[in-house]
PDB file of C-alpha atoms and ligand atoms in Angstrom:
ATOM      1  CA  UNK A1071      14.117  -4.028  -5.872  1.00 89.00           C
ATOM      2  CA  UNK A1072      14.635  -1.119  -8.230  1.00 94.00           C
ATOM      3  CA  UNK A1073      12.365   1.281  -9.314  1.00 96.00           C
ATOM      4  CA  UNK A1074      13.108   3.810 -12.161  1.00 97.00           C
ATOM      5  CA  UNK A1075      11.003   7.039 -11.290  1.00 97.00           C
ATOM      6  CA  UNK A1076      10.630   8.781 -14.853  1.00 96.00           C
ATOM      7  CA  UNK A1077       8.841  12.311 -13.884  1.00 95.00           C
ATOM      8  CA  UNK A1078       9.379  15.787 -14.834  1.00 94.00           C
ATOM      9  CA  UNK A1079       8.318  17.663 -11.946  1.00 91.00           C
ATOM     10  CA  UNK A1080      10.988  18.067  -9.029  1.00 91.00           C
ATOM     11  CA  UNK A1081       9.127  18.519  -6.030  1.00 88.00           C
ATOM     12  CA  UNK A1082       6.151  15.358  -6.761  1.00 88.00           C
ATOM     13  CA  UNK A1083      10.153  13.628  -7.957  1.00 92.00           C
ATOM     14  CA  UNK A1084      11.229  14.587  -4.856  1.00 91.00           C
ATOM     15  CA  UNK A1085       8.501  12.324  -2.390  1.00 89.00           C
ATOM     16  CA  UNK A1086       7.927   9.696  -4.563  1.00 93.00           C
ATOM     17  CA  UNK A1087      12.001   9.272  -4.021  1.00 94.00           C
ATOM     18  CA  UNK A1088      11.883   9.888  -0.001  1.00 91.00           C
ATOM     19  CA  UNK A1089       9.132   7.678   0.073  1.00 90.00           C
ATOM     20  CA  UNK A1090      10.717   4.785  -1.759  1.00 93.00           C
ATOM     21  CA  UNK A1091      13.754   4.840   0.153  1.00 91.00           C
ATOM     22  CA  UNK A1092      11.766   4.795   3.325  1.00 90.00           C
ATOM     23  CA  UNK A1093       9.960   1.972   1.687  1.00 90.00           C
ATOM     24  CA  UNK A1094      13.685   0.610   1.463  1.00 89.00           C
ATOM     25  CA  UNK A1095      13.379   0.555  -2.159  1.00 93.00           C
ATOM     26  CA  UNK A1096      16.136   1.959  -4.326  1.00 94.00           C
ATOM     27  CA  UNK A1097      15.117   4.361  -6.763  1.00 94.00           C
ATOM     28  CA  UNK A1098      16.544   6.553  -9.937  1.00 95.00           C
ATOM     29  CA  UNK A1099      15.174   9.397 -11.330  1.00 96.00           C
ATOM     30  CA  UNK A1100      14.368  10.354 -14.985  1.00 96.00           C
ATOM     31  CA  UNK A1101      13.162  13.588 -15.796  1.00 96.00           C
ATOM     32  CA  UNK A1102      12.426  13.369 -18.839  1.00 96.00           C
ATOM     33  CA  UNK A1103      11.117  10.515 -21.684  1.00 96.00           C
ATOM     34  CA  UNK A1104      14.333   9.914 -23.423  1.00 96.00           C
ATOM     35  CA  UNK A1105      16.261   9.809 -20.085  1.00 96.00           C
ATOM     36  CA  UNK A1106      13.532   7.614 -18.874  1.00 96.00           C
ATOM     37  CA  UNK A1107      13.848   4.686 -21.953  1.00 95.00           C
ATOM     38  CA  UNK A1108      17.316   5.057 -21.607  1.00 94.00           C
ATOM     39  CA  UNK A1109      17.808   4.549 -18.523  1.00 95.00           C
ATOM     40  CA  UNK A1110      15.860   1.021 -18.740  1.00 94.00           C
ATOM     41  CA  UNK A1111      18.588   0.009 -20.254  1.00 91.00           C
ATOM     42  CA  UNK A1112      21.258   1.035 -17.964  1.00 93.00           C
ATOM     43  CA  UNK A1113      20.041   0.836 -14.751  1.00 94.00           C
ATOM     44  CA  UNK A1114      17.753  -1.906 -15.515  1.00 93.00           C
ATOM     45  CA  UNK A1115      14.888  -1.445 -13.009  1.00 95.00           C
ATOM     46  CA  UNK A1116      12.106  -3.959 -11.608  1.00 94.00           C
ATOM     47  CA  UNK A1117       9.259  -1.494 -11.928  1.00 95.00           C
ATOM     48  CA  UNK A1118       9.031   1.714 -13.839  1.00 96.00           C
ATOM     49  CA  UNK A1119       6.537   4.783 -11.857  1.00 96.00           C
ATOM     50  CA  UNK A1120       5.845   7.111 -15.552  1.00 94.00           C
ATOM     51  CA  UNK A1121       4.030  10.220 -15.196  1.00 91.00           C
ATOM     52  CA  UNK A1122       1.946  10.735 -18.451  1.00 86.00           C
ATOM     53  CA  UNK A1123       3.091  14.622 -18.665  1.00 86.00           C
ATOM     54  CA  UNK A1124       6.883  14.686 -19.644  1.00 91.00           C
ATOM     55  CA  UNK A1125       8.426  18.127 -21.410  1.00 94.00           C
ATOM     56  CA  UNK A1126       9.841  15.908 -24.547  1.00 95.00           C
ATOM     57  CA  UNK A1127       7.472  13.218 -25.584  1.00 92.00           C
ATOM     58  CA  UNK A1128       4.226  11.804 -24.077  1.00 87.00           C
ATOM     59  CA  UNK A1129       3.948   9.393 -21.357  1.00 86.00           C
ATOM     60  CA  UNK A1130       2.343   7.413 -23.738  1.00 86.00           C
ATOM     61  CA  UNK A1131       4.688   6.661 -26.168  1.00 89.00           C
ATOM     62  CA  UNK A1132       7.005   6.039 -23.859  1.00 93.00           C
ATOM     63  CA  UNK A1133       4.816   3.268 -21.887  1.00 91.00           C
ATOM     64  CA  UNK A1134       4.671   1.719 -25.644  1.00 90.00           C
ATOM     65  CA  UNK A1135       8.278   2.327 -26.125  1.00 92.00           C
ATOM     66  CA  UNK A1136       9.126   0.212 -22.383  1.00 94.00           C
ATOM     67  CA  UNK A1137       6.940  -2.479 -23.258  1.00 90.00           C
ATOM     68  CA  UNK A1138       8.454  -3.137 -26.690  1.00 90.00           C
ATOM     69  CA  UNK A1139      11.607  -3.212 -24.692  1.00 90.00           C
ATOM     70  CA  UNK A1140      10.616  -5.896 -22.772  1.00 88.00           C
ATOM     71  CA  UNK A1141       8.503  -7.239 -19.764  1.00 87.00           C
ATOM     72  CA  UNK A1142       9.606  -4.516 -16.976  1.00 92.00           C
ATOM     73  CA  UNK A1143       6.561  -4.246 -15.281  1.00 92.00           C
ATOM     74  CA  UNK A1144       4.612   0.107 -15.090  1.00 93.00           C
ATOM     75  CA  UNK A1145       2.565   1.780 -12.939  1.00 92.00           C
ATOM     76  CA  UNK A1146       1.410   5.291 -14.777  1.00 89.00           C
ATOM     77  CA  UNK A1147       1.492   8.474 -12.345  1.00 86.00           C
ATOM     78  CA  UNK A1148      -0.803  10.591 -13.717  1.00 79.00           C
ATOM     79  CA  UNK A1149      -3.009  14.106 -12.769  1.00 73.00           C
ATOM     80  CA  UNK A1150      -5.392  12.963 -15.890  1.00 62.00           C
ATOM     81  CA  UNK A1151      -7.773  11.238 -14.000  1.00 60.00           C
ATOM     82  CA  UNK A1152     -10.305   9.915 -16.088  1.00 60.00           C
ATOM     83  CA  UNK A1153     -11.600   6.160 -17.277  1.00 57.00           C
ATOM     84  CA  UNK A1154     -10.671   6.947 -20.744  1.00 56.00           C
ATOM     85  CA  UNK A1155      -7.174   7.321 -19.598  1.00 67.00           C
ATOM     86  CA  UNK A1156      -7.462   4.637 -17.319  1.00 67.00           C
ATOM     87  CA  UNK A1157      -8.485   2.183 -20.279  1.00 69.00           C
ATOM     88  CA  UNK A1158      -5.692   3.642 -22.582  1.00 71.00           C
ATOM     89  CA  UNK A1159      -2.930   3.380 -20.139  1.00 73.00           C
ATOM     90  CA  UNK A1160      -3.507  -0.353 -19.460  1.00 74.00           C
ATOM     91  CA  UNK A1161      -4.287  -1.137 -23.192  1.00 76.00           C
ATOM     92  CA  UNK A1162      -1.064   0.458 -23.829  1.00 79.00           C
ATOM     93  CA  UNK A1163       0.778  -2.180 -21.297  1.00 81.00           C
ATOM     94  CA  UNK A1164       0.864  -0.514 -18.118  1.00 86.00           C
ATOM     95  CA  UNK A1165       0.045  -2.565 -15.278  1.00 85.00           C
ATOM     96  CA  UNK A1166      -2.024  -0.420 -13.240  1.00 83.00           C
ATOM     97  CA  UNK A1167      -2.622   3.389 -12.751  1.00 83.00           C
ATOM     98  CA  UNK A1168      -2.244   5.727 -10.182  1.00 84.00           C
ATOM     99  CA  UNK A1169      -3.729   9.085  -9.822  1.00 80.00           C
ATOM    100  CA  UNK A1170      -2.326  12.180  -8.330  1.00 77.00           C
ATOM    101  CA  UNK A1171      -2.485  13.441  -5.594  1.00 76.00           C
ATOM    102  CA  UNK A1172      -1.524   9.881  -3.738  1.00 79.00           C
ATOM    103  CA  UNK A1173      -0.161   8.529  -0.741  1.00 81.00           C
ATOM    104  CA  UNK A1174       2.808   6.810  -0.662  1.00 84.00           C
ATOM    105  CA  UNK A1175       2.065   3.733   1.580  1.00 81.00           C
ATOM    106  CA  UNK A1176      -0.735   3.824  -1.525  1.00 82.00           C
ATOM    107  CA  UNK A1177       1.966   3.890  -3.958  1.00 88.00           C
ATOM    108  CA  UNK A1178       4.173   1.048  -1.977  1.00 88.00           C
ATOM    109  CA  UNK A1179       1.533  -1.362  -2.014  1.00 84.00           C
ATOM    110  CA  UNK A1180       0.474  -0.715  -5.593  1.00 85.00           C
ATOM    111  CA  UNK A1181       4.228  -1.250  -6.731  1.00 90.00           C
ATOM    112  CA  UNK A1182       4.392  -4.603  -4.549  1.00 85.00           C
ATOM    113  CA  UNK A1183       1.110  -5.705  -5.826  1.00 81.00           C
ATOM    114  CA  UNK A1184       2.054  -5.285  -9.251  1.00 83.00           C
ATOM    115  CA  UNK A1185       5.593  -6.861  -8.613  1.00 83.00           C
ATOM    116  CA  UNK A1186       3.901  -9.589  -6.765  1.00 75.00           C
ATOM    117  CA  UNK A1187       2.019 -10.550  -9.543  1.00 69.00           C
ATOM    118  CA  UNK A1188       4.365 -10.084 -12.561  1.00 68.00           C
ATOM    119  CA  UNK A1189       7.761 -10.949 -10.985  1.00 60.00           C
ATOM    120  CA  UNK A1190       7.865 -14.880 -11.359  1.00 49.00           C
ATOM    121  CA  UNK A1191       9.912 -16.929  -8.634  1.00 43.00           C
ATOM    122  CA  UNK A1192       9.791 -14.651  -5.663  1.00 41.00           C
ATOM    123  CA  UNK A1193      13.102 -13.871  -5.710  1.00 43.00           C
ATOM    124  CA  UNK A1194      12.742 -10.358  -4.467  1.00 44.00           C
ATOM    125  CA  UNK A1195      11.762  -9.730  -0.437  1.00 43.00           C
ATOM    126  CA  UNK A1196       8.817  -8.249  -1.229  1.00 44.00           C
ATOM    127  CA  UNK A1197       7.426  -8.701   2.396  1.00 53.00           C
ATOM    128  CA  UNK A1198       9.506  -6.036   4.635  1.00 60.00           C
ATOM    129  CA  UNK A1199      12.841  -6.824   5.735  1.00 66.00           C
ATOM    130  CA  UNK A1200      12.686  -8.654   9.287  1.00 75.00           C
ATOM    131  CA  UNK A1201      14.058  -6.652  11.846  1.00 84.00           C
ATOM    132  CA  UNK A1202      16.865  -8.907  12.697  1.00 88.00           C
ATOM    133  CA  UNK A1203      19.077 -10.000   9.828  1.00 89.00           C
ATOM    134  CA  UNK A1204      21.286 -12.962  10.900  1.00 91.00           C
ATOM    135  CA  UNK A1205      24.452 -13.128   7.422  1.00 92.00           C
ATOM    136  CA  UNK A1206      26.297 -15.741   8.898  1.00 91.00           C
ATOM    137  CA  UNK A1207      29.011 -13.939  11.432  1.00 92.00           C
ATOM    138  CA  UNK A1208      27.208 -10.134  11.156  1.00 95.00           C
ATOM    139  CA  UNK A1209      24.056  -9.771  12.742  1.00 95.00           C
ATOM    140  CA  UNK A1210      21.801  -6.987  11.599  1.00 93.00           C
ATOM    141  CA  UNK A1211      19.135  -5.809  13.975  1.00 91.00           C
ATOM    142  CA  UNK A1212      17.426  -2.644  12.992  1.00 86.00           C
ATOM    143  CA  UNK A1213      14.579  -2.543  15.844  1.00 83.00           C
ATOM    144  CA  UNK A1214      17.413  -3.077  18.708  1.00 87.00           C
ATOM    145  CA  UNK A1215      19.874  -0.616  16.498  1.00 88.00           C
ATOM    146  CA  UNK A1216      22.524  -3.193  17.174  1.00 92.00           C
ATOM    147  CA  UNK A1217      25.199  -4.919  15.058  1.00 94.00           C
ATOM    148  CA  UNK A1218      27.084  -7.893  16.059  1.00 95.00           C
ATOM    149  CA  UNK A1219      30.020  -9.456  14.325  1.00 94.00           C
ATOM    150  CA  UNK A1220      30.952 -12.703  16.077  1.00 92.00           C
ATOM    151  CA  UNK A1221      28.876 -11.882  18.838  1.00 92.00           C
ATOM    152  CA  UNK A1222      30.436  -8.735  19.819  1.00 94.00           C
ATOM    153  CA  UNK A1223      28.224  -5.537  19.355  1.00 94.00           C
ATOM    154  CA  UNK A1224      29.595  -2.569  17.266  1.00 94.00           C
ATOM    155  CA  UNK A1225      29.367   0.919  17.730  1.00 93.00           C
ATOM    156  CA  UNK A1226      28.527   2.563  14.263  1.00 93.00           C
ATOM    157  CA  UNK A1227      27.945   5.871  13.523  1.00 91.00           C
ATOM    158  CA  UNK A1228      24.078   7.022  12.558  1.00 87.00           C
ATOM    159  CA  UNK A1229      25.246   7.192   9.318  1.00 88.00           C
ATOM    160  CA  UNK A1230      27.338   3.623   9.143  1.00 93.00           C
ATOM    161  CA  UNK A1231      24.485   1.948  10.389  1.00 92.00           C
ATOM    162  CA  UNK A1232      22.205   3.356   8.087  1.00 88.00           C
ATOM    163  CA  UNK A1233      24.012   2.728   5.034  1.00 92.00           C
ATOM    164  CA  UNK A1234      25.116  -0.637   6.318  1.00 94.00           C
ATOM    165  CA  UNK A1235      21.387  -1.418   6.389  1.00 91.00           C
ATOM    166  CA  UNK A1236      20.723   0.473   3.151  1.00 88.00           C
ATOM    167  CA  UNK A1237      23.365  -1.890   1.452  1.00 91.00           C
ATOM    168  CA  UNK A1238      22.504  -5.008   3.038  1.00 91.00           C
ATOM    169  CA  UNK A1239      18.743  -4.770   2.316  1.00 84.00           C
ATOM    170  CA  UNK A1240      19.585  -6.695  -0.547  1.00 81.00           C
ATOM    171  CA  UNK A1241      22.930  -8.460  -0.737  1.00 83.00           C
ATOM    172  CA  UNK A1242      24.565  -9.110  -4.035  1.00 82.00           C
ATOM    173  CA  UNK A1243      22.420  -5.950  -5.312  1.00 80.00           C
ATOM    174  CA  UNK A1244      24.826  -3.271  -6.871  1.00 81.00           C
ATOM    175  CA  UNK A1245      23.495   0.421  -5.201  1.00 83.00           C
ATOM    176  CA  UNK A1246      24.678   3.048  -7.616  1.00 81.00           C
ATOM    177  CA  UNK A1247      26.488   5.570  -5.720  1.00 83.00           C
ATOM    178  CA  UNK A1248      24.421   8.576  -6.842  1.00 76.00           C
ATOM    179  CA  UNK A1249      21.433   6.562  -5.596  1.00 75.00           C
ATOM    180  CA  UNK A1250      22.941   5.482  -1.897  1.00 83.00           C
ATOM    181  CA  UNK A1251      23.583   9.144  -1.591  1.00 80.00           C
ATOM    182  CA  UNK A1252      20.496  10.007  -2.399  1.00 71.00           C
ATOM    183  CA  UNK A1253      18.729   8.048  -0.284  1.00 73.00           C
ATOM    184  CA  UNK A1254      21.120   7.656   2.669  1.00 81.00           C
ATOM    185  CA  UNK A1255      22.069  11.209   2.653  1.00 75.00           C
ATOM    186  CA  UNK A1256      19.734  14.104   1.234  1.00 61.00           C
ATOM    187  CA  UNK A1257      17.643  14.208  -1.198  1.00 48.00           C
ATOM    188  CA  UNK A1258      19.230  17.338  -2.785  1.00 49.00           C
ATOM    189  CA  UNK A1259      22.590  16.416  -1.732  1.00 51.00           C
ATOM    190  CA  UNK A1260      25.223  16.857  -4.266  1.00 52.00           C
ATOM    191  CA  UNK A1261      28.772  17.132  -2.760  1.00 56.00           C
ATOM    192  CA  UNK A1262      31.662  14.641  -3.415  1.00 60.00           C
ATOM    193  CA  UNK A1263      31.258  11.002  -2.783  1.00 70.00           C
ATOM    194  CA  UNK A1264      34.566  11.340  -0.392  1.00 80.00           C
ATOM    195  CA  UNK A1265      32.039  11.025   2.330  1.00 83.00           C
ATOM    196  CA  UNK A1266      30.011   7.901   1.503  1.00 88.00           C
ATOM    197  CA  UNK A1267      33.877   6.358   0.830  1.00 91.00           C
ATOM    198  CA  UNK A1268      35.226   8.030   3.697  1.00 91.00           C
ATOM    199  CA  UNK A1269      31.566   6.070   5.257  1.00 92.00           C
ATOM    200  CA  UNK A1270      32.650   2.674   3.783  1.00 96.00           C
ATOM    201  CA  UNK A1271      36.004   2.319   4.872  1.00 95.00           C
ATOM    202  CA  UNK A1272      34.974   3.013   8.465  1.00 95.00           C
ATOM    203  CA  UNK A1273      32.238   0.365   7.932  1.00 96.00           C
ATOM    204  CA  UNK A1274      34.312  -2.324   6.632  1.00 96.00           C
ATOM    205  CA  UNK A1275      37.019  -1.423   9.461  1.00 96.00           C
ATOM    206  CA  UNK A1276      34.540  -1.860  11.951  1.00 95.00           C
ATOM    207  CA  UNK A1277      33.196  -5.118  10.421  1.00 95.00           C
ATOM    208  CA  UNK A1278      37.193  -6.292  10.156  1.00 93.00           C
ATOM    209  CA  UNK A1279      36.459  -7.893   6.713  1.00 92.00           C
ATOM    210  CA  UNK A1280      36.554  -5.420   3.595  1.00 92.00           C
ATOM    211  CA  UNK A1281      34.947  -8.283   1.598  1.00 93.00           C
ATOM    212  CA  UNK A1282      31.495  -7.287   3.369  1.00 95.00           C
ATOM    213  CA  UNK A1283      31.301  -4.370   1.073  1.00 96.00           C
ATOM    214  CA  UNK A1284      32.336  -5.102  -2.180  1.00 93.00           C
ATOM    215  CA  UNK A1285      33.309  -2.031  -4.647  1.00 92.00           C
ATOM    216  CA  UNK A1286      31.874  -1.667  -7.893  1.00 85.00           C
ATOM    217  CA  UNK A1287      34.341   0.167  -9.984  1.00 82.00           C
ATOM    218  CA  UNK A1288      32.739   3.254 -11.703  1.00 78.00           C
ATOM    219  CA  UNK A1289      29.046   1.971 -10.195  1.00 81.00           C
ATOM    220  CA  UNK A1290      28.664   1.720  -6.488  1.00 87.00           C
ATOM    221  CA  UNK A1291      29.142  -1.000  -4.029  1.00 92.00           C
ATOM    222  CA  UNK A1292      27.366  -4.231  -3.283  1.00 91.00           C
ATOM    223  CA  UNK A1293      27.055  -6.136  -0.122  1.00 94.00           C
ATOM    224  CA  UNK A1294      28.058  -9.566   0.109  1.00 92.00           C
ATOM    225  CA  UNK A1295      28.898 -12.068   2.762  1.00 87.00           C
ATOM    226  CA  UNK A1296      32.540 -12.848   2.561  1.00 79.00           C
ATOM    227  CA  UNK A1297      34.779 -15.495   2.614  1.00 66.00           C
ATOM    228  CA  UNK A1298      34.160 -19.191   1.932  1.00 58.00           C
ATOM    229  CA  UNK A1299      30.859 -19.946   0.427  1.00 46.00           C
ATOM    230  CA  UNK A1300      28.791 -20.785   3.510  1.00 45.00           C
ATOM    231  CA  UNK A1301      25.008 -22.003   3.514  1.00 44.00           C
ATOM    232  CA  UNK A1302      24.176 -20.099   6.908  1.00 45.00           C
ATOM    233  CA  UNK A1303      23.892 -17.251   5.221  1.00 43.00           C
ATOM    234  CA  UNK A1304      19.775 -16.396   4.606  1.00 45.00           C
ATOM    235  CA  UNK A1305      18.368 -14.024   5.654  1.00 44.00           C
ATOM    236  CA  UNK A1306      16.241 -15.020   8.690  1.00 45.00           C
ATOM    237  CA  UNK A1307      12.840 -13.851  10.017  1.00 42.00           C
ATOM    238  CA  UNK A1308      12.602 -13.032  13.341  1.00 44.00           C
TER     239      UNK A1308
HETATM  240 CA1  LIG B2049       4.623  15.961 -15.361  1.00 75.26          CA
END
């Protein structure tokens, strides 16, 4: 699940993003109204989080602006906290409203509520990820901190196993680079990407198939299960 975070104000940016990606839900950032419609576009989110107080246009225009676009389903961030705004903001096509300060298990509900109900066939995980992730050959067990390939445990990194987990949270899902290193790494972290490749290659070593992480030239990576196209290859609760 992707959520495009359109909101001009770094630091309330800034936990809204670390709480997503503890939430295991990837994230972008727009920080302004015009970056914001544009980038429904190009990265093509699940949910949009607006703020109503942007520096170039108001949140208003540009909730009427993503619903013309289409169906992508907004919850408005706001400080105005009154009914009339309320009433306006869901007349306008947002589906629900959320006043500042907030929590962000608040916030995490609200944006799998309103996913729940708008997103038709389920295809998302919207319950949290079991523990233990069985892809076929890889095992993925995030409460034991183990991974098993063929039944013999691997020693990752910190690092390796979190972004292993990161990526595999939903396979087939393209993670923008800028976005794994947000969330894997810091929030304000903005060296090279030679260490989330230099991350990767150590990763698909250790797994002994490349095709586990697949490269998404000039985007990110993806993870996929590789090799012959197997039914054992759900995702399992526990
Ligand atoms: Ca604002």
């Amino acid at each position: 699940m992707k959520v495009l975070v359109i909101e001009d104000d770094s630091a309330v940016a800034d936990s809204i993003l670390d709480g997503l990606g503890n939430a295991s839900l990837a994230c972008s950032l727009a920080g302004t109204g015009a970056a914001g419609i544009a980038a429904l576009a190009e990265y093509a989110p699940d949910i949009v989080l607006l703020d109503l107080g942007l520096p170039d246009m108001d949140g208003t225009e540009v909730c009427r602006a993503i619903r013309r676009a289409g169906d992508t389903p907004i919850i408005i961030v706001s400080a105005r906290d009154s009914e009339i705004d309320r009433v306006v903001a869901l007349e306008m096509g947002a589906d629900d409203f959320i006043v500042k300060p907030f929590g962000m298990r608040e916030l995490v509900a609200r944006i799998r509520a309103v996913t729940r109900r708008t997103l038709s066939g389920g295809a998302e995980p919207l319950e949290p990820l079991p523990t233990r992730r069985d892809f076929g050959s890889l095992i993925i067990d995030t409460r034991a901190q183990r991974i098993e390939v063929a039944g013999t445990a691997l020693h990752l990194t910190p690092k390796e196993f979190e972004l292993l987990v990161y990526l595999s949270a939903d396979p087939g899902a393209v993670f923008r680079r800028t976005d794994i290193l947000h969330d894997v790494w810091d929030t304000n972290w903005y060296g090279t990407t030679k260490t989330l490749d230099a991350h990767i290659a150590a990763i698909r070593k250790k797994l002994g198939d490349p095709g586990w992480i697949e490269s998404v030239r000039g985007v990110g990576f993806r993870f996929a299960v590789p090799g012959p196209v197997s039914s054992d290859t759900s995702v399992t609760a526990p």
